[in-house]
Amino acid sequence: MTSEQALSISLGLQGPCVIARLTGDFDFASAAEVRDRVTKALDLTQPPMLVIDMQGVEVCDSSGLSVLVYVHKAVTASGGRLLLAGLNGRCKHLFAITALDKFFDIRSTAELAIAELAELSEPGNSPPFPG
């Protein structure tokens, strides 16, 4: 027996970071709204520094993964940084079996991700080049 839980999205600023907190099922039904709202929020910081907190996400399907890849490309194309946080249960397993845990920078908590991005945005610090 499964029960679908509508996704809620909470967006805000914390220091130099845009924080997107997702709660519920990140699936086909919610993917377009997440993509649109998060993409618009990227303009709040330059370069975009984004933390997507998935602590409250129970289900993530291929539509959700597609949105995360899209947002990652948008952030990095603008010279910014995206960190995912709080993956647990089935979501953590999904990222492992799809090897997306190697593609995304993932932190255990949103607080750790925010602290890391805040440190990078301090004068004199620049994000390391991937590679």
C-alpha positions as YAML, in Angstrom:
chain: A
units: angstrom
residues:
- id: 1
  name: MET
  ca: [0.00, 0.00, 0.00]
- id: 2
  name: THR
  ca: [1.38, 3.40, -0.95]
- id: 3
  name: SER
  ca: [0.17, 6.83, -0.03]
- id: 4
  name: GLU
  ca: [1.08, 9.80, -2.16]
- id: 5
  name: GLN
  ca: [2.10, 12.94, -0.36]
- id: 6
  name: ALA
  ca: [1.88, 16.19, -2.32]
- id: 7
  name: LEU
  ca: [5.19, 18.00, -2.46]
- id: 8
  name: SER
  ca: [5.59, 21.30, -0.66]
- id: 9
  name: ILE
  ca: [8.40, 23.67, -1.58]
- id: 10
  name: SER
  ca: [9.78, 26.24, 0.81]
- id: 11
  name: LEU
  ca: [12.19, 28.77, -0.69]
- id: 12
  name: GLY
  ca: [14.23, 31.30, 1.22]
- id: 13
  name: LEU
  ca: [17.55, 33.02, 1.64]
- id: 14
  name: GLN
  ca: [20.03, 32.15, 4.33]
- id: 15
  name: GLY
  ca: [23.20, 34.17, 4.15]
- id: 16
  name: PRO
  ca: [24.48, 33.99, 0.57]
- id: 17
  name: CYS
  ca: [22.42, 30.88, -0.25]
- id: 18
  name: VAL
  ca: [19.05, 30.13, -1.72]
- id: 19
  name: ILE
  ca: [17.54, 27.27, 0.24]
- id: 20
  name: ALA
  ca: [14.88, 25.05, -1.33]
- id: 21
  name: ARG
  ca: [13.32, 22.70, 1.22]
- id: 22
  name: LEU
  ca: [11.27, 19.92, -0.34]
- id: 23
  name: THR
  ca: [8.78, 17.82, 1.60]
- id: 24
  name: GLY
  ca: [6.66, 15.02, 0.16]
- id: 25
  name: ASP
  ca: [6.87, 13.12, -3.11]
- id: 26
  name: PHE
  ca: [9.19, 14.61, -5.74]
- id: 27
  name: ASP
  ca: [7.66, 13.03, -8.82]
- id: 28
  name: PHE
  ca: [6.08, 13.75, -12.18]
- id: 29
  name: ALA
  ca: [3.21, 15.63, -10.55]
- id: 30
  name: SER
  ca: [5.53, 18.12, -8.80]
- id: 31
  name: ALA
  ca: [8.60, 18.23, -11.07]
- id: 32
  name: ALA
  ca: [7.57, 21.17, -13.28]
- id: 33
  name: GLU
  ca: [6.66, 23.35, -10.29]
- id: 34
  name: VAL
  ca: [9.96, 22.61, -8.56]
- id: 35
  name: ARG
  ca: [11.91, 23.37, -11.75]
- id: 36
  name: ASP
  ca: [10.08, 26.66, -12.33]
- id: 37
  name: ARG
  ca: [10.20, 27.94, -8.75]
- id: 38
  name: VAL
  ca: [13.81, 26.95, -8.08]
- id: 39
  name: THR
  ca: [15.02, 28.31, -11.43]
- id: 40
  name: LYS
  ca: [13.38, 31.69, -10.73]
- id: 41
  name: ALA
  ca: [14.94, 31.76, -7.25]
- id: 42
  name: LEU
  ca: [18.45, 31.39, -8.72]
- id: 43
  name: ASP
  ca: [18.37, 35.10, -9.60]
- id: 44
  name: LEU
  ca: [18.39, 35.98, -5.89]
- id: 45
  name: THR
  ca: [22.14, 35.41, -5.55]
- id: 46
  name: GLN
  ca: [24.95, 35.95, -8.03]
- id: 47
  name: PRO
  ca: [26.60, 33.64, -8.71]
- id: 48
  name: PRO
  ca: [23.81, 31.30, -7.66]
- id: 49
  name: MET
  ca: [24.51, 29.40, -4.46]
- id: 50
  name: LEU
  ca: [21.78, 26.81, -3.96]
- id: 51
  name: VAL
  ca: [21.05, 24.19, -1.33]
- id: 52
  name: ILE
  ca: [18.24, 21.75, -2.03]
- id: 53
  name: ASP
  ca: [17.22, 20.14, 1.25]
- id: 54
  name: MET
  ca: [15.62, 16.78, 0.54]
- id: 55
  name: GLN
  ca: [15.35, 15.62, 4.16]
- id: 56
  name: GLY
  ca: [11.55, 15.53, 3.88]
- id: 57
  name: VAL
  ca: [11.40, 13.76, 0.50]
- id: 58
  name: GLU
  ca: [10.16, 10.19, 0.76]
- id: 59
  name: VAL
  ca: [9.85, 9.43, -2.98]
- id: 60
  name: CYS
  ca: [11.87, 10.76, -5.91]
- id: 61
  name: ASP
  ca: [11.25, 9.40, -9.39]
- id: 62
  name: SER
  ca: [12.97, 9.96, -12.74]
- id: 63
  name: SER
  ca: [11.09, 13.25, -13.21]
- id: 64
  name: GLY
  ca: [12.53, 14.55, -9.95]
- id: 65
  name: LEU
  ca: [16.02, 13.39, -10.91]
- id: 66
  name: SER
  ca: [15.66, 15.12, -14.28]
- id: 67
  name: VAL
  ca: [14.77, 18.41, -12.57]
- id: 68
  name: LEU
  ca: [17.78, 18.14, -10.27]
- id: 69
  name: VAL
  ca: [20.11, 17.57, -13.24]
- id: 70
  name: TYR
  ca: [18.50, 20.52, -15.08]
- id: 71
  name: VAL
  ca: [18.93, 22.82, -12.07]
- id: 72
  name: HIS
  ca: [22.53, 21.63, -11.57]
- id: 73
  name: LYS
  ca: [23.36, 22.54, -15.17]
- id: 74
  name: ALA
  ca: [21.70, 25.95, -14.82]
- id: 75
  name: VAL
  ca: [23.60, 26.72, -11.61]
- id: 76
  name: THR
  ca: [27.00, 25.61, -12.89]
- id: 77
  name: ALA
  ca: [26.50, 27.41, -16.23]
- id: 78
  name: SER
  ca: [26.09, 30.61, -14.21]
- id: 79
  name: GLY
  ca: [29.28, 29.97, -12.25]
- id: 80
  name: GLY
  ca: [27.42, 28.95, -9.11]
- id: 81
  name: ARG
  ca: [27.28, 25.95, -6.86]
- id: 82
  name: LEU
  ca: [24.54, 23.47, -5.95]
- id: 83
  name: LEU
  ca: [24.61, 21.21, -2.93]
- id: 84
  name: LEU
  ca: [21.99, 18.58, -2.16]
- id: 85
  name: ALA
  ca: [21.33, 17.79, 1.48]
- id: 86
  name: GLY
  ca: [19.49, 15.30, 3.63]
- id: 87
  name: LEU
  ca: [19.08, 12.39, 1.25]
- id: 88
  name: ASN
  ca: [17.67, 9.44, 3.14]
- id: 89
  name: GLY
  ca: [16.02, 6.08, 2.68]
- id: 90
  name: ARG
  ca: [14.85, 5.31, -0.82]
- id: 91
  name: CYS
  ca: [16.16, 8.60, -2.22]
- id: 92
  name: LYS
  ca: [19.68, 7.87, -1.00]
- id: 93
  name: HIS
  ca: [19.46, 4.37, -2.52]
- id: 94
  name: LEU
  ca: [18.17, 5.80, -5.83]
- id: 95
  name: PHE
  ca: [21.11, 8.20, -6.06]
- id: 96
  name: ALA
  ca: [23.53, 5.35, -5.35]
- id: 97
  name: ILE
  ca: [22.14, 2.94, -7.96]
- id: 98
  name: THR
  ca: [21.98, 5.64, -10.64]
- id: 99
  name: ALA
  ca: [25.49, 6.90, -9.76]
- id: 100
  name: LEU
  ca: [24.06, 10.39, -9.28]
- id: 101
  name: ASP
  ca: [25.73, 10.38, -5.88]
- id: 102
  name: LYS
  ca: [28.96, 10.85, -7.88]
- id: 103
  name: PHE
  ca: [27.47, 13.63, -10.06]
- id: 104
  name: PHE
  ca: [26.00, 15.78, -7.27]
- id: 105
  name: ASP
  ca: [27.72, 17.27, -4.25]
- id: 106
  name: ILE
  ca: [25.72, 15.81, -1.36]
- id: 107
  name: ARG
  ca: [25.92, 16.78, 2.30]
- id: 108
  name: SER
  ca: [24.25, 15.02, 5.20]
- id: 109
  name: THR
  ca: [22.39, 18.12, 6.41]
- id: 110
  name: ALA
  ca: [21.27, 21.44, 5.00]
- id: 111
  name: GLU
  ca: [23.15, 23.22, 7.78]
- id: 112
  name: LEU
  ca: [26.47, 21.72, 6.65]
- id: 113
  name: ALA
  ca: [25.74, 22.63, 3.03]
- id: 114
  name: ILE
  ca: [24.80, 26.22, 3.93]
- id: 115
  name: ALA
  ca: [27.94, 26.63, 6.05]
- id: 116
  name: GLU
  ca: [30.12, 25.35, 3.19]
- id: 117
  name: LEU
  ca: [28.60, 27.71, 0.63]
- id: 118
  name: ALA
  ca: [28.76, 30.63, 3.07]
- id: 119
  name: GLU
  ca: [32.48, 29.99, 3.55]
- id: 120
  name: LEU
  ca: [33.03, 29.87, -0.22]
- id: 121
  name: SER
  ca: [31.27, 33.18, -0.72]
- id: 122
  name: GLU
  ca: [33.45, 35.07, 1.77]
- id: 123
  name: PRO
  ca: [35.78, 37.61, 0.14]
- id: 124
  name: GLY
  ca: [39.00, 35.99, -0.96]
- id: 125
  name: ASN
  ca: [37.48, 32.53, -1.25]
- id: 126
  name: SER
  ca: [36.44, 31.20, -4.61]
- id: 127
  name: PRO
  ca: [34.74, 27.94, -5.46]
- id: 128
  name: PRO
  ca: [37.19, 25.21, -6.41]
- id: 129
  name: PHE
  ca: [37.22, 24.21, -10.05]
- id: 130
  name: PRO
  ca: [35.61, 20.82, -10.55]
- id: 131
  name: GLY
  ca: [37.79, 18.22, -12.00]
...
